[in-house]
Amino acid sequence: MTATEATVHTLAGVRINGEPVQPAQPWRTVVTEPATGQDLAQLIGGGKAEAMAALDAAASAERPWAETAVAARAEALRAIAADLRAEPGAEQLAVAISRETGKRIAESRAEVGLSAAFFEWFADAIRSRHGQSHSVVPGLRHEVIQRPLGIVAVLTPWNFPVSIPARKIAPALAAGCPLLFKPSEVAPESALRLAEIVEAHVPAGVLNTVVGDPAEVSGSWLDDPRVRGLTFTGSTRVGQLLAAQTAPNFTRNVLELGGNAPFVVLAEADLRRAAEVLAIAKFRNNGQSCIAAQQVWVPDHLVDSYANAFTEVTDELVLGDPLDPSTTLGPLALPSDPGRVAEVAQDAAASGATVVTGKVNVPANGYFAAPVLCLQPGADSRAVTEEIFGPMAVLRGYRDVDEVITATRTQRYGLGGYVVGDPLRATAVAQALDVGIVGVNNATPNTPLVPFGGLKHSGLGWEGGQAGLDVFLTQHTTAVGA
Ligand code: NAD
């Protein structure tokens, strides 16, 4: 089926105790398809009443789930992973991701596999998270165990609508926490399918999903002291609002927010290869990834040659339907996005940048934007200071790589980064960058086994690795006397 042969269908955005729920006062929105601009689905969401019903369901499930044996929880996670990987569902899920986000189908398939891998990794991780017993004080035995944090609100963005929820839901379930899930209203279908798959393997009330007015649903949850954790991925602006809202209850926060990743080309790097690595780091998810390369730093004397190497790569991009395997750059998510990126380019030009637009065919329908390279914009321009979230790279010259390290220390974001060059030298630079995760000679540094998280305005806490499990556990000490 091509993107244009779709029929508009209805999505039930409220699921409580493992069942779809008809909201008392439905909240409605239309989901559109970025590749065509046409309507894809009618989403029926809920409000405060459904948010509170979901919270009551999670509260009822809290003790039984916390007391479920670790081996049984791990088994549930493995079964969820197996369902995610099973065909034909896996391919249908990948198609749903592509149609509602505009992501290329190969990347959507990879996202489904990554989502399953999160469940598999955290099934293993919880099995090896043992308590400790200490006999260091005469007459006392100290026992330290890890208990589930409690009810956790999971709020997620549209750009990785399955793997970001998976990265949060898997460790929280493994830890023994019941969940309140609000996926993005921009790309709800694939997230709702994930919810159904999870529900099939956990007791009723352990995962409850409410899509609706974002502030109303999340506010209803975060104002309630029964909610002990918030794990949010999204923009820095919304992260700040939510962090403030959780302060009165001291709710534990994991906040995965915006980025503005440096991409450092060292003098010895092969320029064509560095351009190819940049193309992956830049154009993944059509430029809308939190770790998208943005500030591309090149030695002063190589700026022109590198710009040429990169434009050769970008001029080869094929814009089109994300379901067509020959497409190499899909559309942006929202109708307003191409204009937003164009404004950033205009601002860069006004600051003195040379703006080079890729020589590509831009489809007439849908939310497409041509790739853009901004050369040497002003330090205060939006292209330098803001997260672009689109197919634009910003090329900046440096004399000494210390300038780049200093620049990353002073910018407000600190999430992803990349260095291309001699592996030893590049690793030393990578470890000095003031960010959370860096790819050295590679554009895909993320995997479930390692921690992923941002500094400064890119957020708080980690996902993935052992650290991604521990945020959903509390430490509990008992001192046992004779
Ligand atoms: P967004 O902040 O607009 O939305 C994220 C979530 O917050 C959605 O569920 C949305 O419904 C909800 N929301 C929106 N306004 C709200 C409000 N006033 N109160 C409560 N909830 C609200 O982000 P987006 O456009 O969906 O995603 C893109 C952003 O996410 C980018 O900034 C990107 O860098 C960031 N992101 C970060 C990571 C990471 O791991 N650090 C990963 C992916 C995306």
XYZ file of C-alpha atoms and ligand atoms in Angstrom:
526
model
C 0.000 0.000 0.000
C 1.377 3.460 -0.820
C 1.088 6.391 1.501
C -1.818 7.912 -0.453
C -4.002 4.790 -0.396
C -4.666 5.157 3.300
C -8.113 5.262 4.852
C -8.737 7.505 7.835
C -9.393 5.302 10.846
C -10.223 5.900 14.506
C -7.717 5.371 17.303
C -8.817 4.738 20.890
C -6.363 6.797 22.918
C -7.399 5.630 26.388
C -6.534 2.128 27.648
C -6.992 1.286 31.328
C -6.634 -2.140 32.975
C -5.747 -3.634 29.601
C -8.944 -2.454 27.868
C -9.891 0.473 25.617
C -12.054 2.981 27.504
C -14.660 5.327 26.014
C -13.847 8.769 27.501
C -16.593 10.674 29.324
C -15.796 13.855 27.375
C -13.712 12.813 24.367
C -10.703 14.923 23.391
C -10.284 14.711 19.624
C -7.489 15.441 17.218
C -6.555 14.425 13.684
C -3.271 12.645 12.963
C -1.855 13.592 9.567
C 0.621 11.843 7.314
C 3.746 13.987 6.817
C 4.515 12.496 3.389
C 1.178 13.578 1.916
C -0.318 16.114 4.315
C -3.495 14.008 4.301
C -5.500 12.852 7.303
C -4.419 9.482 8.623
C -6.477 8.894 11.771
C -8.982 10.421 14.182
C -7.605 10.151 17.687
C -10.115 9.947 20.551
C -8.394 10.872 23.783
C -9.432 11.505 27.350
C -9.059 14.138 30.076
C -8.733 14.423 33.834
C -11.398 11.767 34.547
C -9.539 9.149 32.487
C -6.148 10.239 33.843
C -7.401 9.689 37.395
C -9.027 6.351 36.525
C -5.686 5.254 35.056
C -3.923 6.351 38.236
C -6.388 4.409 40.415
C -5.793 1.317 38.259
C -2.013 1.705 38.605
C -2.378 2.147 42.376
C -4.331 -1.133 42.608
C -1.643 -2.930 40.591
C 1.276 -1.450 42.530
C 1.809 -3.969 45.343
C 1.042 -7.126 43.381
C 3.462 -6.084 40.619
C 6.168 -5.077 43.093
C 5.780 -8.466 44.775
C 5.905 -10.430 41.504
C 9.077 -12.518 41.390
C 11.923 -10.948 39.448
C 12.096 -14.043 37.223
C 8.413 -13.645 36.303
C 8.869 -9.950 35.485
C 11.905 -10.793 33.363
C 9.860 -13.479 31.567
C 7.133 -10.909 30.811
C 9.736 -8.589 29.273
C 11.113 -11.416 27.119
C 7.594 -12.258 25.907
C 6.991 -8.589 24.998
C 10.256 -8.565 23.017
C 9.275 -11.761 21.192
C 5.895 -10.243 20.242
C 7.604 -7.084 18.997
C 9.887 -9.146 16.767
C 7.160 -11.501 15.459
C 5.933 -11.070 11.871
C 3.681 -9.820 10.393
C 3.212 -7.497 13.399
C 6.781 -6.166 13.353
C 6.491 -4.982 9.749
C 3.026 -3.503 10.379
C 4.423 -1.589 13.321
C 7.318 -0.286 11.203
C 4.870 0.863 8.501
C 2.730 2.614 11.135
C 5.825 4.456 12.427
C 6.802 5.558 8.917
C 3.339 6.730 7.991
C 2.717 8.837 11.090
C 6.228 10.266 11.511
C 7.658 10.315 7.950
C 10.607 8.143 9.065
C 12.199 6.022 6.317
C 10.978 2.437 6.452
C 14.470 0.986 6.977
C 14.876 3.191 10.063
C 11.395 2.258 11.313
C 12.264 -1.431 11.039
C 15.450 -0.751 12.994
C 13.392 1.120 15.601
C 11.144 -1.903 16.146
C 14.211 -4.140 16.582
C 15.783 -1.648 19.004
C 12.561 -1.538 21.011
C 12.605 -5.326 21.396
C 16.276 -5.132 22.387
C 15.410 -2.766 25.272
C 12.995 -5.350 26.696
C 15.595 -8.107 26.273
C 18.374 -6.089 27.906
C 16.332 -5.031 30.933
C 15.054 -8.612 31.401
C 18.730 -9.563 31.854
C 19.637 -6.468 33.866
C 16.984 -6.996 36.543
C 18.106 -10.600 37.041
C 21.592 -9.430 37.995
C 20.488 -6.560 40.260
C 21.031 -8.236 43.644
C 20.891 -6.707 47.089
C 23.922 -6.696 49.439
C 24.427 -7.942 52.975
C 27.095 -6.266 55.180
C 28.508 -7.583 58.471
C 30.765 -4.642 59.320
C 29.182 -3.502 62.604
C 29.529 -6.050 65.437
C 26.148 -7.455 66.447
C 24.369 -6.075 63.393
C 23.801 -7.317 59.879
C 22.955 -4.581 57.371
C 20.814 -5.682 54.448
C 20.449 -3.368 51.475
C 17.762 -4.203 48.953
C 16.428 -2.352 45.932
C 12.695 -1.757 45.896
C 10.551 -0.452 43.024
C 10.240 3.341 42.951
C 6.421 3.150 42.654
C 4.009 4.534 40.070
C 5.838 6.206 37.183
C 4.436 8.607 34.558
C 5.936 7.963 31.106
C 5.588 10.941 28.740
C 7.086 10.595 25.278
C 7.645 12.528 22.024
C 6.636 11.704 18.466
C 10.093 11.237 16.898
C 10.840 7.678 18.112
C 7.275 6.746 19.032
C 8.063 3.111 19.913
C 11.721 2.908 20.948
C 11.620 5.866 23.366
C 8.592 4.458 25.236
C 10.325 1.034 25.167
C 13.500 2.542 26.675
C 11.382 3.780 29.613
C 8.675 1.111 29.961
C 11.090 -1.854 29.886
C 13.287 -0.822 32.850
C 10.378 0.524 34.897
C 8.433 -2.726 34.456
C 11.549 -4.763 35.226
C 12.013 -2.750 38.418
C 8.429 -3.519 39.464
C 6.772 -0.144 38.812
C 3.241 0.257 37.423
C 3.001 2.851 34.657
C 0.937 5.758 33.380
C 1.752 6.286 29.716
C 1.003 9.351 27.609
C 2.519 9.081 24.144
C 2.603 12.023 21.759
C -0.627 12.956 20.022
C 1.424 13.606 16.849
C 2.280 9.897 16.340
C 0.004 7.876 18.628
C -0.822 4.782 16.576
C 2.468 2.935 16.875
C 2.751 3.824 20.582
C -0.772 2.506 21.211
C 0.195 -0.754 19.486
C 3.209 -1.028 21.763
C 0.888 -0.472 24.746
C -1.360 -3.331 23.612
C 1.612 -5.667 23.216
C 2.870 -4.820 26.707
C -0.582 -5.185 28.270
C -0.871 -8.724 26.885
C 2.031 -9.833 29.105
C 1.490 -7.947 32.374
C -1.403 -7.974 34.868
C -4.277 -5.493 34.410
C -3.424 -2.007 35.668
C 0.358 -2.361 35.323
C 0.345 -0.252 32.135
C -2.380 2.351 31.580
C -2.375 4.721 28.613
C -4.115 8.064 28.234
C -3.645 10.311 25.217
C -5.348 13.693 25.490
C -4.617 17.330 26.167
C -0.947 17.017 27.212
C -0.960 19.488 30.098
C -4.283 18.230 31.496
C -3.312 14.559 31.457
C 0.235 14.979 32.743
C -0.841 17.644 35.256
C -3.474 15.305 36.719
C -0.802 12.698 37.300
C 2.060 14.882 38.489
C -0.042 16.781 41.034
C -0.855 13.476 42.765
C 1.653 12.300 45.405
C 0.984 8.652 44.502
C 3.105 9.243 41.381
C 6.720 8.735 42.492
C 8.533 9.039 39.187
C 8.403 10.977 35.939
C 10.298 9.837 32.893
C 9.931 12.374 30.096
C 11.494 12.741 26.687
C 10.738 15.859 24.679
C 11.642 19.486 24.290
C 13.600 21.445 26.882
C 10.686 23.894 27.184
C 8.201 21.189 28.219
C 10.838 19.477 30.388
C 11.207 22.692 32.383
C 7.435 22.948 32.873
C 7.221 19.349 34.069
C 10.249 19.592 36.367
C 8.665 22.617 38.053
C 5.396 20.745 38.407
C 7.075 17.766 40.091
C 9.009 19.891 42.604
C 6.280 20.097 45.323
C 6.111 16.284 45.585
C 9.880 15.728 45.055
C 8.965 13.299 42.287
C 12.047 11.625 40.853
C 12.729 12.938 37.341
C 14.361 11.430 34.297
C 14.346 14.166 31.661
C 15.689 13.495 28.175
C 15.498 16.848 26.397
C 16.740 18.736 23.359
C 20.234 18.762 21.876
C 22.576 20.634 19.570
C 25.308 18.092 18.882
C 28.844 19.104 17.891
C 30.363 17.112 15.031
C 34.143 17.563 15.083
C 36.235 16.794 12.022
C 39.920 16.430 12.921
C 42.579 17.584 10.454
C 43.687 14.051 9.516
C 40.157 12.781 8.738
C 39.267 11.497 5.298
C 36.847 14.212 4.168
C 34.538 12.044 2.065
C 34.206 9.528 4.916
C 33.634 12.361 7.408
C 30.881 13.674 5.108
C 29.240 10.251 4.968
C 29.315 9.863 8.760
C 27.834 13.363 9.062
C 25.062 12.509 6.599
C 23.945 9.639 8.869
C 24.275 11.686 12.070
C 22.475 14.623 10.466
C 19.717 13.063 8.356
C 18.650 10.205 10.652
C 14.905 10.602 11.147
C 15.058 13.396 8.565
C 17.122 15.583 10.866
C 14.714 15.215 13.811
C 16.762 13.252 16.312
C 17.810 14.629 19.705
C 21.418 13.643 18.939
C 21.315 15.027 15.376
C 24.681 16.523 14.417
C 24.289 20.291 14.195
C 27.479 22.309 14.825
C 29.970 20.851 12.361
C 33.480 21.967 13.353
C 36.195 21.772 10.697
C 39.808 23.059 10.757
C 39.806 26.561 9.185
C 41.896 25.525 6.194
C 39.528 22.626 5.353
C 36.187 24.451 5.562
C 35.708 24.855 1.790
C 36.851 21.334 0.873
C 34.679 19.806 3.574
C 31.667 21.893 2.498
C 32.166 20.532 -1.024
C 32.479 16.930 0.205
C 29.272 17.304 2.232
C 27.250 18.980 -0.537
C 28.284 16.166 -2.889
C 26.681 13.746 -0.413
C 23.566 15.850 0.191
C 22.970 16.500 -3.518
C 22.575 12.714 -3.877
C 19.677 12.619 -1.383
C 16.335 11.413 -2.736
C 13.347 13.066 -1.045
C 10.072 11.158 -1.115
C 7.654 8.668 0.402
C 9.283 7.092 3.485
C 7.741 3.733 2.519
C 9.657 3.751 -0.778
C 13.014 2.023 -0.148
C 14.760 4.351 -2.630
C 13.938 7.409 -0.472
C 16.923 8.684 1.516
C 15.303 11.785 3.099
C 11.670 11.852 4.202
C 9.430 14.738 5.282
C 9.397 16.634 8.570
C 6.678 15.790 11.098
C 4.516 18.901 11.228
C 3.115 21.226 8.546
C 4.873 24.179 10.199
C 8.333 22.506 10.257
C 9.652 23.383 6.742
C 8.847 27.075 7.362
C 10.470 26.940 10.808
C 13.720 25.543 9.369
C 13.632 28.152 6.560
C 13.382 30.913 9.195
C 16.487 29.594 10.950
C 18.320 29.655 7.591
C 17.204 33.255 6.953
C 18.375 34.279 10.395
C 21.748 32.597 9.724
C 22.064 34.442 6.390
C 21.300 37.735 8.143
C 24.127 36.954 10.608
C 26.595 36.619 7.731
C 26.353 32.911 6.857
C 26.552 31.538 3.347
C 23.494 29.318 2.953
C 23.770 26.453 0.466
C 20.560 24.564 -0.346
C 20.909 20.984 -1.637
C 20.199 20.452 -5.336
C 17.396 17.965 -4.757
C 13.794 17.579 -5.958
C 11.421 18.626 -3.186
C 8.016 16.868 -3.459
C 5.120 19.331 -3.865
C 2.877 17.720 -1.219
C 3.726 16.838 2.348
C 6.033 18.570 4.806
C 9.336 18.306 2.933
C 12.395 20.532 3.308
C 15.582 20.447 1.208
C 18.867 19.827 3.035
C 20.677 23.056 3.886
C 24.273 23.855 4.808
C 24.945 27.119 6.677
C 28.573 28.205 6.479
C 30.030 30.296 9.302
C 26.884 31.880 10.848
C 27.175 34.448 13.645
C 27.777 33.020 17.132
C 24.432 34.422 18.345
C 22.403 33.210 15.372
C 19.564 30.732 15.920
C 21.436 28.109 13.868
C 24.132 28.118 16.558
C 22.130 28.617 19.738
C 18.896 26.671 19.104
C 18.124 23.046 18.367
C 17.275 23.078 14.633
C 15.447 19.700 14.434
C 15.523 19.560 10.648
C 17.865 18.768 7.727
C 20.254 21.693 8.269
C 23.947 21.470 9.179
C 25.973 24.429 10.448
C 29.604 24.513 9.377
C 32.070 26.377 11.605
C 35.836 26.700 11.287
C 38.288 26.219 14.181
C 41.984 26.933 14.580
C 42.589 24.709 17.607
C 40.345 21.877 18.779
C 40.364 23.398 22.293
C 38.076 26.105 20.870
C 35.507 23.422 20.141
C 35.808 21.882 23.611
C 35.304 25.329 25.151
C 32.301 25.982 22.911
C 30.594 22.771 24.064
C 31.172 23.781 27.697
C 29.439 27.116 27.240
C 26.470 26.032 25.139
C 23.206 25.293 26.956
C 22.745 21.814 25.508
C 24.937 18.776 26.221
C 23.523 15.577 24.773
C 25.204 13.948 21.742
C 28.453 14.566 19.890
C 30.666 13.073 17.177
C 34.375 13.146 16.384
C 35.951 11.890 13.165
C 39.697 11.330 12.851
C 42.517 9.166 14.218
C 40.775 6.899 16.805
C 43.132 7.707 19.703
C 43.138 11.458 19.152
C 39.397 11.478 18.419
C 38.667 9.525 21.619
C 40.593 12.079 23.678
C 38.566 14.908 22.121
C 35.317 12.930 22.580
C 36.017 12.488 26.293
C 36.569 16.217 26.730
C 33.295 17.285 25.083
C 30.695 18.508 27.589
C 27.980 16.114 26.387
C 26.592 12.723 27.445
C 27.303 10.401 24.504
C 29.767 10.635 21.611
C 30.277 8.616 18.430
C 33.927 8.354 17.375
C 34.125 7.556 13.658
C 30.552 6.358 13.941
C 27.164 7.979 13.795
C 25.125 5.576 15.933
C 26.545 5.584 19.485
C 23.340 4.426 21.193
C 22.536 0.824 22.252
C 20.415 -0.567 25.134
C 23.516 -1.728 27.031
C 25.007 1.712 27.633
C 23.724 4.743 29.506
C 22.300 7.576 27.423
C 21.536 10.967 28.896
C 22.138 14.668 28.653
C 23.774 17.417 30.672
C 22.594 20.974 31.347
C 19.472 21.868 29.318
C 19.553 18.427 27.681
C 18.207 16.869 30.840
C 18.691 14.762 33.935
C 19.344 11.071 34.514
C 20.148 8.150 32.217
C 18.369 5.626 30.092
C 19.840 2.307 29.014
C 22.588 0.338 30.741
C 22.436 -0.493 34.444
C 21.898 3.209 35.186
C 18.665 3.119 33.162
C 17.303 0.449 35.517
C 18.519 2.015 38.758
C 16.492 5.217 38.265
C 13.350 3.130 38.816
C 14.638 1.557 42.058
C 15.018 2.910 45.579
C 17.608 1.764 48.108
C 16.269 0.245 51.304
C 18.470 -0.628 54.293
C 17.571 -2.868 57.230
C 19.886 -3.219 60.237
C 19.190 -6.631 61.809
C 20.195 -7.162 65.429
C 20.446 -10.417 67.369
P 7.401 18.057 22.937
O 8.121 18.565 24.119
O 6.569 18.994 22.151
O 6.416 16.867 23.353
C 6.854 15.781 24.124
C 5.712 15.264 24.966
O 5.288 16.294 25.842
C 4.488 14.852 24.153
O 3.922 13.718 24.747
C 3.577 16.056 24.293
O 2.204 15.701 24.185
C 3.903 16.514 25.697
N 3.616 17.939 25.961
C 3.632 18.964 25.077
N 3.313 20.113 25.703
C 3.086 19.798 27.002
C 2.701 20.551 28.148
N 2.509 21.865 28.098
N 2.568 19.895 29.323
C 2.768 18.568 29.390
N 3.121 17.805 28.345
C 3.288 18.419 27.166
O 8.487 17.333 22.016
P 8.319 16.655 20.586
O 8.162 17.691 19.532
O 7.318 15.554 20.645
O 9.760 15.964 20.449
C 10.881 16.639 19.999
C 11.779 17.076 21.139
O 12.120 15.937 21.917
C 13.113 17.638 20.637
O 13.476 18.733 21.425
C 14.077 16.484 20.832
O 15.420 16.846 20.964
C 13.552 15.896 22.095
N 14.010 14.523 22.207
C 14.957 14.223 23.164
C 15.451 12.926 23.264
C 16.469 12.555 24.302
O 16.667 11.360 24.544
N 17.134 13.501 24.944
C 15.004 11.939 22.391
C 14.047 12.289 21.428
C 13.546 13.576 21.362
